[in-house]
Amino acid sequence: QHTLEGNRDHTAVIHICLSIYLDRYFQTLYSSLTVVVLVHLSSDVDVIDCSVPQYNNRLDTPLPDVPFVRNLSAEQKKLKEKEKGSWTQLTKEEKLALYRLTHELSYAEMRQGSKEWMTVLGGIFIFLGFTGLLVWWQRVYVYGDVPHTLSEESVAQQTQRMIDMRVNPVHGFSHKWDYEKKQWK
Amino acid sequence: MFRAALRLSVSGARSLTRSRPQYTASVAARSYSHGKQETDEEFDARWVTYFNKPDIDAWELRKGMNTLIGYDLVPEPKILEAALRACRRLNDLASAIRILEAVKDKSGPHKEIYPYVLQELQPTLNELGIPTPEELGINKA
């Protein structure tokens, strides 16, 4: 028992030493890690900042909160300067360029829709067809035989019995059987 | 107690049918069951004044235009003219073209509204040098 306690003391000391060492190690590591992580974030992912107004294409909002192109090149900045003068001086291409700087899609482009529905419908049919094949295979290879009462002979016996019993004699089954001539009416 | 309540409710119903309000041909966005109805002219005048503010800022232009398009009506050419002039004061050609697009979109199935509006605005468009969406080719996707 004396040795066990001694061992416990040793392990406790070792633990303390390790924790101090690791703590110091992680302190330095953490500071360098954070720098690495920050650099990584800013260069990699294109994150939308939802706390500021965003551009949007909406039919019911003709003038969005911000222009589509925020960071103008030198050429675009020159065009913006020219916009401050008389618009009759601008060429048609310049006017179109100014429109496209502020708006991503025109109303016609917003309304146009796509042919995606054809792809969707085609995909649905493909999968339905595949499912049909699976169901067919299942019918052939998994299901057992049908009951013998569905055989032609059995059905004939059944039908005869129904006629003898006068099933639905007024408007239904037996009404359609001619009892004199012993045949269907 | 219930009989009294019934009597009250019956008389209330009768007075409702008797005093049904006569609606004027107003295109205003709100219809109150009481209170004065804003006439079309008052509505137009209010909006023209809004856009005619000399030092209107970009936010006010956007807010005004987006609100106006939200109403169940196509704005009168005089309101649009004031809005286009406001765009000119703010040096914003793109918004001016966008306003014309929005008017066409707003008229929906009534195809005769947009040509009429363009016809009324033609002097202003020529004066300010604002192209129509058709001239720029953005009326087709």
GROMACS .gro file of C-alpha atoms in nm:
model
  326
    1GLN     CA    1   0.000   0.000   0.000
    2HIS     CA    2   0.290   0.229   0.074
    3THR     CA    3   0.422   0.179  -0.280
    4LEU     CA    4   0.078   0.251  -0.433
    5GLU     CA    5   0.055   0.582  -0.255
    6GLY     CA    6   0.405   0.663  -0.366
    7ASN     CA    7   0.307   0.587  -0.722
    8ARG     CA    8   0.002   0.809  -0.690
    9ASP     CA    9   0.220   1.096  -0.573
   10HIS     CA   10   0.453   1.040  -0.865
   11THR     CA   11   0.172   1.038  -1.117
   12ALA     CA   12   0.027   1.349  -0.956
   13VAL     CA   13   0.358   1.528  -0.992
   14ILE     CA   14   0.391   1.411  -1.347
   15HIS     CA   15   0.040   1.533  -1.422
   16ILE     CA   16   0.112   1.875  -1.276
   17CYS     CA   17   0.435   1.905  -1.472
   18LEU     CA   18   0.263   1.796  -1.791
   19SER     CA   19  -0.020   2.037  -1.746
   20ILE     CA   20   0.214   2.331  -1.691
   21TYR     CA   21   0.421   2.232  -1.989
   22LEU     CA   22   0.119   2.177  -2.214
   23ASP     CA   23  -0.039   2.500  -2.099
   24ARG     CA   24   0.270   2.696  -2.198
   25TYR     CA   25   0.288   2.503  -2.521
   26PHE     CA   26  -0.075   2.569  -2.608
   27GLN     CA   27  -0.048   2.937  -2.523
   28THR     CA   28   0.212   2.986  -2.790
   29LEU     CA   29   0.035   2.748  -3.022
   30TYR     CA   30  -0.300   2.926  -2.974
   31SER     CA   31  -0.164   3.267  -3.059
   32SER     CA   32  -0.002   3.137  -3.374
   33LEU     CA   33  -0.308   2.927  -3.456
   34THR     CA   34  -0.546   3.222  -3.435
   35VAL     CA   35  -0.333   3.417  -3.676
   36VAL     CA   36  -0.335   3.126  -3.917
   37VAL     CA   37  -0.710   3.079  -3.882
   38LEU     CA   38  -0.788   3.446  -3.941
   39VAL     CA   39  -0.575   3.457  -4.250
   40HIS     CA   40  -0.743   3.143  -4.375
   41LEU     CA   41  -1.092   3.286  -4.330
   42SER     CA   42  -1.031   3.614  -4.506
   43SER     CA   43  -0.871   3.463  -4.814
   44ASP     CA   44  -1.090   3.161  -4.873
   45VAL     CA   45  -1.469   3.175  -4.838
   46ASP     CA   46  -1.697   3.434  -5.003
   47VAL     CA   47  -1.929   3.510  -4.710
   48ILE     CA   48  -2.236   3.729  -4.755
   49ASP     CA   49  -2.261   3.990  -4.482
   50CYS     CA   50  -2.628   3.978  -4.386
   51SER     CA   51  -2.596   4.275  -4.151
   52VAL     CA   52  -2.574   4.527  -4.437
   53PRO     CA   53  -2.824   4.595  -4.718
   54GLN     CA   54  -2.790   4.352  -5.008
   55TYR     CA   55  -2.864   4.369  -5.376
   56ASN     CA   56  -3.173   4.180  -5.493
   57ASN     CA   57  -3.360   4.125  -5.818
   58ARG     CA   58  -3.729   4.173  -5.744
   59LEU     CA   59  -4.015   4.277  -5.968
   60ASP     CA   60  -4.181   4.462  -5.681
   61THR     CA   61  -3.865   4.650  -5.584
   62PRO     CA   62  -3.744   4.835  -5.891
   63LEU     CA   63  -3.463   5.019  -5.711
   64PRO     CA   64  -3.259   4.783  -5.490
   65ASP     CA   65  -3.082   4.901  -5.174
   66VAL     CA   66  -2.734   4.883  -5.319
   67PRO     CA   67  -2.603   4.877  -5.676
   68PHE     CA   68  -2.506   4.542  -5.818
   69VAL     CA   69  -2.143   4.633  -5.883
   70ARG     CA   70  -1.990   4.792  -5.576
   71ASN     CA   71  -1.619   4.786  -5.661
   72LEU     CA   72  -1.582   4.992  -5.974
   73SER     CA   73  -1.282   4.967  -6.200
   74ALA     CA   74  -1.113   5.286  -6.316
   75GLU     CA   75  -1.304   5.276  -6.643
   76GLN     CA   76  -1.635   5.234  -6.466
   77LYS     CA   77  -1.551   5.520  -6.233
   78LYS     CA   78  -1.489   5.741  -6.535
   79LEU     CA   79  -1.828   5.643  -6.672
   80LYS     CA   80  -1.990   5.732  -6.341
   81GLU     CA   81  -1.826   6.074  -6.363
   82LYS     CA   82  -1.963   6.118  -6.715
   83GLU     CA   83  -2.306   6.029  -6.580
   84LYS     CA   84  -2.297   6.348  -6.374
   85GLY     CA   85  -2.301   6.551  -6.693
   86SER     CA   86  -2.578   6.561  -6.952
   87TRP     CA   87  -2.710   6.218  -7.038
   88THR     CA   88  -2.757   6.317  -7.398
   89GLN     CA   89  -2.376   6.299  -7.427
   90LEU     CA   90  -2.371   5.929  -7.341
   91THR     CA   91  -2.368   5.667  -7.613
   92LYS     CA   92  -2.618   5.384  -7.610
   93GLU     CA   93  -2.349   5.139  -7.499
   94GLU     CA   94  -2.253   5.365  -7.211
   95LYS     CA   95  -2.614   5.395  -7.100
   96LEU     CA   96  -2.649   5.018  -7.112
   97ALA     CA   97  -2.324   4.981  -6.917
   98LEU     CA   98  -2.452   5.218  -6.650
   99TYR     CA   99  -2.774   5.018  -6.624
  100ARG     CA  100  -2.583   4.692  -6.588
  101LEU     CA  101  -2.358   4.841  -6.321
  102THR     CA  102  -2.657   4.907  -6.099
  103HIS     CA  103  -2.878   4.614  -6.194
  104GLU     CA  104  -2.789   4.251  -6.249
  105LEU     CA  105  -3.107   4.144  -6.429
  106SER     CA  106  -3.353   4.348  -6.630
  107TYR     CA  107  -3.727   4.298  -6.576
  108ALA     CA  108  -3.748   4.081  -6.885
  109GLU     CA  109  -3.465   3.864  -6.760
  110MET     CA  110  -3.627   3.835  -6.419
  111ARG     CA  111  -3.952   3.720  -6.577
  112GLN     CA  112  -3.811   3.479  -6.831
  113GLY     CA  113  -3.803   3.155  -6.634
  114SER     CA  114  -3.611   2.851  -6.745
  115LYS     CA  115  -3.653   2.507  -6.896
  116GLU     CA  116  -3.578   2.346  -6.561
  117TRP     CA  117  -3.927   2.200  -6.540
  118MET     CA  118  -3.847   1.971  -6.833
  119THR     CA  119  -3.546   1.833  -6.648
  120VAL     CA  120  -3.752   1.786  -6.333
  121LEU     CA  121  -4.036   1.612  -6.514
  122GLY     CA  122  -3.792   1.392  -6.704
  123GLY     CA  123  -3.620   1.297  -6.383
  124ILE     CA  124  -3.952   1.209  -6.223
  125PHE     CA  125  -4.046   0.985  -6.516
  126ILE     CA  126  -3.706   0.816  -6.517
  127PHE     CA  127  -3.734   0.730  -6.152
  128LEU     CA  128  -4.096   0.621  -6.188
  129GLY     CA  129  -3.991   0.394  -6.474
  130PHE     CA  130  -3.707   0.249  -6.273
  131THR     CA  131  -3.945   0.187  -5.987
  132GLY     CA  132  -4.178   0.015  -6.229
  133LEU     CA  133  -3.899  -0.218  -6.335
  134LEU     CA  134  -3.826  -0.299  -5.974
  135VAL     CA  135  -4.193  -0.369  -5.905
  136TRP     CA  136  -4.212  -0.593  -6.214
  137TRP     CA  137  -3.906  -0.792  -6.103
  138GLN     CA  138  -4.061  -0.823  -5.758
  139ARG     CA  139  -4.386  -0.952  -5.906
  140VAL     CA  140  -4.204  -1.217  -6.107
  141TYR     CA  141  -3.934  -1.329  -5.865
  142VAL     CA  142  -4.059  -1.252  -5.516
  143TYR     CA  143  -4.433  -1.311  -5.515
  144GLY     CA  144  -4.557  -1.668  -5.485
  145ASP     CA  145  -4.840  -1.827  -5.680
  146VAL     CA  146  -5.188  -1.678  -5.673
  147PRO     CA  147  -5.459  -1.876  -5.491
  148HIS     CA  148  -5.609  -2.169  -5.683
  149THR     CA  149  -5.951  -2.011  -5.656
  150LEU     CA  150  -5.848  -1.772  -5.933
  151SER     CA  151  -5.803  -2.050  -6.187
  152GLU     CA  152  -6.055  -2.058  -6.472
  153GLU     CA  153  -6.219  -2.377  -6.352
  154SER     CA  154  -6.258  -2.245  -6.001
  155VAL     CA  155  -6.402  -1.915  -6.125
  156ALA     CA  156  -6.656  -2.105  -6.336
  157GLN     CA  157  -6.765  -2.306  -6.035
  158GLN     CA  158  -6.787  -1.987  -5.833
  159THR     CA  159  -6.994  -1.809  -6.094
  160GLN     CA  160  -7.232  -2.104  -6.120
  161ARG     CA  161  -7.276  -2.101  -5.744
  162MET     CA  162  -7.351  -1.728  -5.748
  163ILE     CA  163  -7.615  -1.780  -6.014
  164ASP     CA  164  -7.769  -2.066  -5.815
  165MET     CA  165  -7.774  -1.847  -5.505
  166ARG     CA  166  -7.951  -1.568  -5.699
  167VAL     CA  167  -7.688  -1.309  -5.607
  168ASN     CA  168  -7.825  -0.953  -5.666
  169PRO     CA  169  -8.132  -1.072  -5.860
  170VAL     CA  170  -8.298  -0.731  -5.901
  171HIS     CA  171  -8.043  -0.508  -6.067
  172GLY     CA  172  -7.707  -0.684  -6.042
  173PHE     CA  173  -7.538  -1.013  -6.110
  174SER     CA  174  -7.825  -1.266  -6.137
  175HIS     CA  175  -8.045  -1.012  -6.310
  176LYS     CA  176  -7.813  -1.038  -6.608
  177TRP     CA  177  -7.851  -1.421  -6.627
  178ASP     CA  178  -8.139  -1.560  -6.828
  179TYR     CA  179  -8.265  -1.854  -6.617
  180GLU     CA  180  -8.481  -1.991  -6.900
  181LYS     CA  181  -8.227  -1.993  -7.169
  182LYS     CA  182  -7.941  -2.065  -6.924
  183GLN     CA  183  -7.715  -1.794  -7.070
  184TRP     CA  184  -7.616  -1.435  -7.012
  185LYS     CA  185  -7.873  -1.184  -7.130
  186MET     CA  186  -7.975   3.980  -2.072
  187PHE     CA  187  -7.941   3.782  -2.392
  188ARG     CA  188  -8.261   3.931  -2.532
  189ALA     CA  189  -8.118   4.280  -2.476
  190ALA     CA  190  -7.798   4.182  -2.648
  191LEU     CA  191  -7.996   4.038  -2.942
  192ARG     CA  192  -8.198   4.355  -2.977
  193LEU     CA  193  -7.881   4.562  -2.981
  194SER     CA  194  -7.714   4.342  -3.241
  195VAL     CA  195  -8.021   4.347  -3.469
  196SER     CA  196  -8.044   4.726  -3.458
  197GLY     CA  197  -7.672   4.745  -3.520
  198ALA     CA  198  -7.704   4.526  -3.830
  199ARG     CA  199  -7.989   4.738  -3.963
  200SER     CA  200  -7.795   5.063  -3.924
  201LEU     CA  201  -7.501   4.909  -4.109
  202THR     CA  202  -7.706   4.827  -4.419
  203ARG     CA  203  -7.867   5.170  -4.414
  204SER     CA  204  -7.545   5.366  -4.398
  205ARG     CA  205  -7.343   5.184  -4.665
  206PRO     CA  206  -7.086   5.438  -4.791
  207GLN     CA  207  -7.079   5.552  -5.152
  208TYR     CA  208  -6.734   5.501  -5.294
  209THR     CA  209  -6.602   5.761  -5.535
  210ALA     CA  210  -6.399   5.645  -5.830
  211SER     CA  211  -6.082   5.659  -5.625
  212VAL     CA  212  -5.773   5.461  -5.707
  213ALA     CA  213  -5.621   5.529  -5.363
  214ALA     CA  214  -5.452   5.241  -5.191
  215ARG     CA  215  -5.669   5.247  -4.879
  216SER     CA  216  -6.045   5.238  -4.843
  217TYR     CA  217  -6.169   5.327  -4.500
  218SER     CA  218  -6.516   5.256  -4.374
  219HIS     CA  219  -6.510   5.606  -4.225
  220GLY     CA  220  -6.299   5.919  -4.266
  221LYS     CA  221  -6.222   6.117  -4.576
  222GLN     CA  222  -6.118   5.931  -4.892
  223GLU     CA  223  -5.816   6.075  -5.069
  224THR     CA  224  -5.905   6.167  -5.426
  225ASP     CA  225  -5.691   6.069  -5.721
  226GLU     CA  226  -5.572   6.426  -5.763
  227GLU     CA  227  -5.466   6.452  -5.400
  228PHE     CA  228  -5.280   6.124  -5.428
  229ASP     CA  229  -5.099   6.235  -5.742
  230ALA     CA  230  -5.019   6.577  -5.598
  231ARG     CA  231  -4.876   6.420  -5.285
  232TRP     CA  232  -4.642   6.199  -5.483
  233VAL     CA  233  -4.538   6.470  -5.725
  234THR     CA  234  -4.446   6.688  -5.430
  235TYR     CA  235  -4.249   6.400  -5.281
  236PHE     CA  236  -4.034   6.351  -5.587
  237ASN     CA  237  -4.003   6.722  -5.658
  238LYS     CA  238  -3.810   6.783  -5.338
  239PRO     CA  239  -3.499   6.966  -5.464
  240ASP     CA  240  -3.256   6.796  -5.227
  241ILE     CA  241  -3.412   6.451  -5.239
  242ASP     CA  242  -3.156   6.187  -5.150
  243ALA     CA  243  -3.098   5.847  -5.305
  244TRP     CA  244  -3.265   5.659  -5.021
  245GLU     CA  245  -3.579   5.871  -5.047
  246LEU     CA  246  -3.594   5.813  -5.420
  247ARG     CA  247  -3.562   5.436  -5.375
  248LYS     CA  248  -3.810   5.428  -5.089
  249GLY     CA  249  -4.061   5.641  -5.277
  250MET     CA  250  -4.033   5.439  -5.595
  251ASN     CA  251  -4.051   5.101  -5.425
  252THR     CA  252  -4.353   5.212  -5.221
  253LEU     CA  253  -4.526   5.354  -5.529
  254ILE     CA  254  -4.475   5.033  -5.721
  255GLY     CA  255  -4.618   4.844  -5.425
  256TYR     CA  256  -4.956   5.015  -5.469
  257ASP     CA  257  -5.229   4.857  -5.679
  258LEU     CA  258  -5.209   5.117  -5.955
  259VAL     CA  259  -4.988   5.242  -6.237
  260PRO     CA  260  -4.849   5.586  -6.144
  261GLU     CA  261  -4.961   5.886  -6.345
  262PRO     CA  262  -4.711   6.024  -6.596
  263LYS     CA  263  -4.675   6.340  -6.391
  264ILE     CA  264  -4.556   6.143  -6.090
  265LEU     CA  265  -4.313   5.952  -6.311
  266GLU     CA  266  -4.184   6.273  -6.461
  267ALA     CA  267  -4.109   6.405  -6.114
  268ALA     CA  268  -3.935   6.078  -6.030
  269LEU     CA  269  -3.726   6.090  -6.348
  270ARG     CA  270  -3.621   6.445  -6.272
  271ALA     CA  271  -3.526   6.333  -5.923
  272CYS     CA  272  -3.305   6.066  -6.084
  273ARG     CA  273  -3.145   6.341  -6.291
  274ARG     CA  274  -3.070   6.545  -5.978
  275LEU     CA  275  -2.912   6.236  -5.826
  276ASN     CA  276  -2.713   6.157  -6.145
  277ASP     CA  277  -2.872   5.811  -6.162
  278LEU     CA  278  -2.954   5.707  -6.517
  279ALA     CA  279  -2.990   5.338  -6.430
  280SER     CA  280  -3.274   5.411  -6.187
  281ALA     CA  281  -3.451   5.619  -6.449
  282ILE     CA  282  -3.448   5.330  -6.696
  283ARG     CA  283  -3.552   5.092  -6.419
  284ILE     CA  284  -3.854   5.311  -6.339
  285LEU     CA  285  -3.973   5.283  -6.698
  286GLU     CA  286  -3.931   4.905  -6.685
  287ALA     CA  287  -4.126   4.890  -6.363
  288VAL     CA  288  -4.414   5.089  -6.516
  289LYS     CA  289  -4.438   4.848  -6.805
  290ASP     CA  290  -4.431   4.553  -6.568
  291LYS     CA  291  -4.689   4.714  -6.343
  292SER     CA  292  -4.943   4.754  -6.623
  293GLY     CA  293  -4.959   4.378  -6.651
  294PRO     CA  294  -5.211   4.258  -6.911
  295HIS     CA  295  -5.320   4.615  -7.000
  296LYS     CA  296  -5.081   4.661  -7.287
  297GLU     CA  297  -5.208   5.006  -7.380
  298ILE     CA  298  -5.087   5.177  -7.061
  299TYR     CA  299  -4.714   5.168  -7.123
  300PRO     CA  300  -4.720   5.322  -7.473
  301TYR     CA  301  -4.948   5.594  -7.336
  302VAL     CA  302  -4.710   5.668  -7.049
  303LEU     CA  303  -4.412   5.676  -7.285
  304GLN     CA  304  -4.600   5.910  -7.514
  305GLU     CA  305  -4.673   6.146  -7.225
  306LEU     CA  306  -4.315   6.128  -7.101
  307GLN     CA  307  -4.149   6.166  -7.441
  308PRO     CA  308  -4.061   6.536  -7.398
  309THR     CA  309  -3.900   6.465  -7.061
  310LEU     CA  310  -3.716   6.162  -7.195
  311ASN     CA  311  -3.579   6.361  -7.484
  312GLU     CA  312  -3.483   6.653  -7.263
  313LEU     CA  313  -3.298   6.446  -7.009
  314GLY     CA  314  -3.161   6.194  -7.256
  315ILE     CA  315  -3.318   5.892  -7.089
  316PRO     CA  316  -3.340   5.592  -7.323
  317THR     CA  317  -3.637   5.361  -7.311
  318PRO     CA  318  -3.567   4.994  -7.228
  319GLU     CA  319  -3.664   4.912  -7.587
  320GLU     CA  320  -3.392   5.140  -7.723
  321LEU     CA  321  -3.134   4.961  -7.511
  322GLY     CA  322  -3.268   4.618  -7.599
  323ILE     CA  323  -3.330   4.510  -7.240
  324ASN     CA  324  -3.704   4.466  -7.293
  325LYS     CA  325  -3.628   4.119  -7.425
  326ALA     CA  326  -3.432   3.875  -7.212
   0.00000   0.00000   0.00000
